[in-house]
């Protein structure tokens, strides 16, 4: 039965029109997988030598064990952002004499050959052969490897369970992200050493191979949770109800008091929340909040200003840029209808602006704890925040009239390059270089804090004159709206 279901899936994929249209893209994807697979394989065989050179006198296996807990937390985080839930058109099979348990097992086992599960095996297995076996023997090394595989699959099933449970609850999703961020922060400030825990846990498996039973039990538990959940919710009636509920939406009453702009903001928020790509584009920006950990602990970067300005702009402005680079392509599916409504271009851009300001403010507030490292970081991030909401947001609006590529929001978010082009990278240049150019003369004159103040002041002036700048953006939109409409009509 398992092979029969697998053959049905393969035939459905091959006969799909999407597969035929995306044949070239599929070939490119296979080549990329082979390329990166080769890199990971090479990394696995040479990692012990790299670690020995970087950390002389320390065991490469112990160093590797110390990073494993961080890896599994990041793995879970990235899975939350990128991994798709395994799906099967179950409804046609529910009317056939097939046990429901077989269908549920098929859906769960089908999730195992994912990129996240396979790529790391290309690192774990070669590292075990080249470093762990020579140091600990083949028995302990195999137990260590099976423990890592069990934890990888545990992450896989834990993510599936979380996503099915939390997909409709944004507060719990946010809480999960904050817990992961919190664990990294307490380790960074030496409040609690995750590295020491990681070394102890995976070193114990090497010393006592029978401890392999612990990750195996975790894996079995996560699989059992998914199995029970899917079995309890796989009924034709429930599937029908779920499909009906999916198109419903709750009004955000608070926004009604802002008139047409409030309604546009509400529609935009619903668009973001209901589509995987728009949601993942924003959530992946959370990663840039960790950008500071790369630079702020290094005295070489901390003593200067240019790199800190770059980091400040990236951390506070990346959510706005990631989402704003596709304006107005997010509305490409209903752009003609948008033009016929009584919505002015000014209102269209004002709604975008008042979405970006709170998001950027939230990003800025989350970067404030970096100010504990050095007050200079606080000053630079404040200037970067003002520059983002006063200048960079209008740079995004300026380039938005050149976004004539249609976005199909029904497609998945992972490895989806629709709408991505060289123009997006050109857009980043003024956003990143302009604050550095403003700062440069003050830096050469030896008054760097005046340069920081100039960046912030320019951003503040832009924010004060937002209405004039929004009208300027709207006028450009009017001049290019027919080119945009023509581009969006092309599939």
PDB file of C-alpha atoms in Angstrom, residues 171-318:
ATOM      1  CA  UNK A 171       0.820  34.442  19.787  1.00  0.00           C
ATOM      2  CA  UNK A 172       2.155  30.936  20.358  1.00  0.00           C
ATOM      3  CA  UNK A 173       4.250  31.147  17.172  1.00  0.00           C
ATOM      4  CA  UNK A 174       5.793  34.398  18.420  1.00  0.00           C
ATOM      5  CA  UNK A 175       6.388  32.838  21.838  1.00  0.00           C
ATOM      6  CA  UNK A 176       8.262  29.950  20.228  1.00  0.00           C
ATOM      7  CA  UNK A 177      10.532  32.373  18.353  1.00  0.00           C
ATOM      8  CA  UNK A 178      11.180  34.389  21.522  1.00  0.00           C
ATOM      9  CA  UNK A 179      12.161  31.243  23.456  1.00  0.00           C
ATOM     10  CA  UNK A 180      14.762  30.354  20.800  1.00  0.00           C
ATOM     11  CA  UNK A 181      16.091  33.937  20.780  1.00  0.00           C
ATOM     12  CA  UNK A 182      16.151  33.977  24.588  1.00  0.00           C
ATOM     13  CA  UNK A 183      18.240  30.790  24.748  1.00  0.00           C
ATOM     14  CA  UNK A 184      20.840  32.303  22.441  1.00  0.00           C
ATOM     15  CA  UNK A 185      20.918  35.578  24.396  1.00  0.00           C
ATOM     16  CA  UNK A 186      21.486  33.920  27.786  1.00  0.00           C
ATOM     17  CA  UNK A 187      24.328  31.893  26.278  1.00  0.00           C
ATOM     18  CA  UNK A 188      25.870  34.989  24.644  1.00  0.00           C
ATOM     19  CA  UNK A 189      25.925  36.871  27.954  1.00  0.00           C
ATOM     20  CA  UNK A 190      27.285  33.780  29.796  1.00  0.00           C
ATOM     21  CA  UNK A 191      24.220  33.530  32.000  1.00  0.00           C
ATOM     22  CA  UNK A 192      23.870  29.860  31.108  1.00  0.00           C
ATOM     23  CA  UNK A 193      26.310  27.958  28.889  1.00  0.00           C
ATOM     24  CA  UNK A 194      24.453  25.965  26.244  1.00  0.00           C
ATOM     25  CA  UNK A 195      27.810  24.929  24.823  1.00  0.00           C
ATOM     26  CA  UNK A 196      28.779  23.194  28.076  1.00  0.00           C
ATOM     27  CA  UNK A 197      25.412  21.398  28.127  1.00  0.00           C
ATOM     28  CA  UNK A 198      25.876  20.365  24.516  1.00  0.00           C
ATOM     29  CA  UNK A 199      29.373  18.982  25.173  1.00  0.00           C
ATOM     30  CA  UNK A 200      28.105  17.063  28.215  1.00  0.00           C
ATOM     31  CA  UNK A 201      25.035  15.596  26.471  1.00  0.00           C
ATOM     32  CA  UNK A 202      26.692  14.371  23.263  1.00  0.00           C
ATOM     33  CA  UNK A 203      29.911  13.413  25.072  1.00  0.00           C
ATOM     34  CA  UNK A 204      27.788  11.211  27.351  1.00  0.00           C
ATOM     35  CA  UNK A 205      26.413   9.346  24.327  1.00  0.00           C
ATOM     36  CA  UNK A 206      29.996   8.648  23.183  1.00  0.00           C
ATOM     37  CA  UNK A 207      30.998   7.460  26.658  1.00  0.00           C
ATOM     38  CA  UNK A 208      27.800   5.480  27.313  1.00  0.00           C
ATOM     39  CA  UNK A 209      26.330   4.378  23.953  1.00  0.00           C
ATOM     40  CA  UNK A 210      23.197   2.974  25.628  1.00  0.00           C
ATOM     41  CA  UNK A 211      22.102   6.616  26.187  1.00  0.00           C
ATOM     42  CA  UNK A 212      21.100   6.507  22.531  1.00  0.00           C
ATOM     43  CA  UNK A 213      17.754   5.339  23.863  1.00  0.00           C
ATOM     44  CA  UNK A 214      16.949   8.909  25.052  1.00  0.00           C
ATOM     45  CA  UNK A 215      16.831  10.624  21.601  1.00  0.00           C
ATOM     46  CA  UNK A 216      15.098   7.536  20.170  1.00  0.00           C
ATOM     47  CA  UNK A 217      12.363   7.889  22.798  1.00  0.00           C
ATOM     48  CA  UNK A 218      12.031  11.590  21.932  1.00  0.00           C
ATOM     49  CA  UNK A 219      11.648  10.651  18.267  1.00  0.00           C
ATOM     50  CA  UNK A 220       9.023   7.996  19.039  1.00  0.00           C
ATOM     51  CA  UNK A 221       7.131  10.463  21.238  1.00  0.00           C
ATOM     52  CA  UNK A 222       7.050  13.182  18.546  1.00  0.00           C
ATOM     53  CA  UNK A 223       5.945  10.647  15.918  1.00  0.00           C
ATOM     54  CA  UNK A 224       3.209   9.336  18.220  1.00  0.00           C
ATOM     55  CA  UNK A 225       1.910  12.868  18.895  1.00  0.00           C
ATOM     56  CA  UNK A 226       1.646  13.550  15.145  1.00  0.00           C
ATOM     57  CA  UNK A 227       0.055  10.175  14.495  1.00  0.00           C
ATOM     58  CA  UNK A 228      -2.627  10.690  17.154  1.00  0.00           C
ATOM     59  CA  UNK A 229      -3.336  14.234  15.989  1.00  0.00           C
ATOM     60  CA  UNK A 230      -3.662  13.333  12.302  1.00  0.00           C
ATOM     61  CA  UNK A 231      -5.713  10.205  13.010  1.00  0.00           C
ATOM     62  CA  UNK A 232      -8.121  12.221  15.152  1.00  0.00           C
ATOM     63  CA  UNK A 233      -8.607  14.904  12.474  1.00  0.00           C
ATOM     64  CA  UNK A 234      -8.694  12.905   9.235  1.00  0.00           C
ATOM     65  CA  UNK A 235     -12.416  12.805   8.513  1.00  0.00           C
ATOM     66  CA  UNK A 236     -14.167  14.006   5.321  1.00  0.00           C
ATOM     67  CA  UNK A 237     -16.510  16.229   7.322  1.00  0.00           C
ATOM     68  CA  UNK A 238     -13.686  17.893   9.228  1.00  0.00           C
ATOM     69  CA  UNK A 239     -11.646  18.448   6.080  1.00  0.00           C
ATOM     70  CA  UNK A 240     -14.650  20.164   4.471  1.00  0.00           C
ATOM     71  CA  UNK A 241     -15.188  22.379   7.508  1.00  0.00           C
ATOM     72  CA  UNK A 242     -11.498  23.294   7.564  1.00  0.00           C
ATOM     73  CA  UNK A 243     -11.595  24.328   3.915  1.00  0.00           C
ATOM     74  CA  UNK A 244     -14.579  26.585   4.610  1.00  0.00           C
ATOM     75  CA  UNK A 245     -12.906  28.162   7.620  1.00  0.00           C
ATOM     76  CA  UNK A 246      -9.750  28.886   5.674  1.00  0.00           C
ATOM     77  CA  UNK A 247     -11.386  31.629   3.612  1.00  0.00           C
ATOM     78  CA  UNK A 248     -12.884  33.377   6.605  1.00  0.00           C
ATOM     79  CA  UNK A 249     -11.226  36.358   8.200  1.00  0.00           C
ATOM     80  CA  UNK A 250     -11.687  38.490  11.263  1.00  0.00           C
ATOM     81  CA  UNK A 251     -12.041  42.226  10.999  1.00  0.00           C
ATOM     82  CA  UNK A 252      -9.537  44.368  12.877  1.00  0.00           C
ATOM     83  CA  UNK A 253     -11.961  46.885  14.391  1.00  0.00           C
ATOM     84  CA  UNK A 254      -9.173  49.150  15.635  1.00  0.00           C
ATOM     85  CA  UNK A 255      -8.176  50.009  12.056  1.00  0.00           C
ATOM     86  CA  UNK A 256     -11.690  51.081  11.015  1.00  0.00           C
ATOM     87  CA  UNK A 257     -11.229  54.434  12.751  1.00  0.00           C
ATOM     88  CA  UNK A 258      -8.528  55.351  10.200  1.00  0.00           C
ATOM     89  CA  UNK A 259     -10.918  55.330   7.239  1.00  0.00           C
ATOM     90  CA  UNK A 260      -9.819  54.053   3.837  1.00  0.00           C
ATOM     91  CA  UNK A 261      -6.159  53.847   4.849  1.00  0.00           C
ATOM     92  CA  UNK A 262      -7.136  51.698   7.839  1.00  0.00           C
ATOM     93  CA  UNK A 263      -9.103  49.332   5.575  1.00  0.00           C
ATOM     94  CA  UNK A 264      -6.132  49.061   3.200  1.00  0.00           C
ATOM     95  CA  UNK A 265      -3.825  48.279   6.127  1.00  0.00           C
ATOM     96  CA  UNK A 266      -6.274  45.603   7.282  1.00  0.00           C
ATOM     97  CA  UNK A 267      -6.349  44.025   3.812  1.00  0.00           C
ATOM     98  CA  UNK A 268      -2.555  44.085   3.623  1.00  0.00           C
ATOM     99  CA  UNK A 269      -2.231  42.410   7.021  1.00  0.00           C
ATOM    100  CA  UNK A 270      -4.658  39.696   5.923  1.00  0.00           C
ATOM    101  CA  UNK A 271      -2.651  39.209   2.723  1.00  0.00           C
ATOM    102  CA  UNK A 272       0.534  38.808   4.769  1.00  0.00           C
ATOM    103  CA  UNK A 273      -1.019  36.371   7.200  1.00  0.00           C
ATOM    104  CA  UNK A 274      -2.842  34.188   4.660  1.00  0.00           C
ATOM    105  CA  UNK A 275       0.021  33.546   2.251  1.00  0.00           C
ATOM    106  CA  UNK A 276       3.149  31.572   3.027  1.00  0.00           C
ATOM    107  CA  UNK A 277       5.526  33.690   0.978  1.00  0.00           C
ATOM    108  CA  UNK A 278       4.498  37.066   2.366  1.00  0.00           C
ATOM    109  CA  UNK A 279       4.525  35.660   5.902  1.00  0.00           C
ATOM    110  CA  UNK A 280       7.901  33.967   5.527  1.00  0.00           C
ATOM    111  CA  UNK A 281       9.429  37.091   3.902  1.00  0.00           C
ATOM    112  CA  UNK A 282       8.659  39.029   7.066  1.00  0.00           C
ATOM    113  CA  UNK A 283       9.424  36.309   9.594  1.00  0.00           C
ATOM    114  CA  UNK A 284      12.807  35.518   8.034  1.00  0.00           C
ATOM    115  CA  UNK A 285      13.756  39.145   8.779  1.00  0.00           C
ATOM    116  CA  UNK A 286      13.866  38.118  12.436  1.00  0.00           C
ATOM    117  CA  UNK A 287      17.186  36.447  11.643  1.00  0.00           C
ATOM    118  CA  UNK A 288      18.752  39.847  10.959  1.00  0.00           C
ATOM    119  CA  UNK A 289      18.137  40.801  14.588  1.00  0.00           C
ATOM    120  CA  UNK A 290      20.971  38.379  15.391  1.00  0.00           C
ATOM    121  CA  UNK A 291      23.288  40.248  13.024  1.00  0.00           C
ATOM    122  CA  UNK A 292      24.665  42.195  15.955  1.00  0.00           C
ATOM    123  CA  UNK A 293      26.056  39.072  17.609  1.00  0.00           C
ATOM    124  CA  UNK A 294      28.463  38.689  14.666  1.00  0.00           C
ATOM    125  CA  UNK A 295      29.897  42.201  14.878  1.00  0.00           C
ATOM    126  CA  UNK A 296      29.300  43.627  18.357  1.00  0.00           C
ATOM    127  CA  UNK A 297      31.550  41.201  20.208  1.00  0.00           C
ATOM    128  CA  UNK A 298      34.531  42.035  17.967  1.00  0.00           C
ATOM    129  CA  UNK A 299      36.512  45.054  19.164  1.00  0.00           C
ATOM    130  CA  UNK A 300      37.737  45.657  15.614  1.00  0.00           C
ATOM    131  CA  UNK A 301      34.188  46.458  14.451  1.00  0.00           C
ATOM    132  CA  UNK A 302      33.088  48.036  17.723  1.00  0.00           C
ATOM    133  CA  UNK A 303      35.848  50.642  17.665  1.00  0.00           C
ATOM    134  CA  UNK A 304      34.746  51.981  14.250  1.00  0.00           C
ATOM    135  CA  UNK A 305      31.508  53.475  12.947  1.00  0.00           C
ATOM    136  CA  UNK A 306      30.983  52.470   9.303  1.00  0.00           C
ATOM    137  CA  UNK A 307      30.315  48.781   9.981  1.00  0.00           C
ATOM    138  CA  UNK A 308      28.051  49.608  12.923  1.00  0.00           C
ATOM    139  CA  UNK A 309      25.972  51.918  10.696  1.00  0.00           C
ATOM    140  CA  UNK A 310      25.669  49.118   8.141  1.00  0.00           C
ATOM    141  CA  UNK A 311      24.565  46.651  10.833  1.00  0.00           C
ATOM    142  CA  UNK A 312      22.117  49.169  12.321  1.00  0.00           C
ATOM    143  CA  UNK A 313      20.477  49.805   8.943  1.00  0.00           C
ATOM    144  CA  UNK A 314      20.293  46.042   8.236  1.00  0.00           C
ATOM    145  CA  UNK A 315      18.772  45.143  11.599  1.00  0.00           C
ATOM    146  CA  UNK A 316      16.180  47.924  11.807  1.00  0.00           C
ATOM    147  CA  UNK A 317      15.311  48.125   8.119  1.00  0.00           C
ATOM    148  CA  UNK A 318      15.425  44.570   6.818  1.00  0.00           C
TER     149      UNK A 318
END
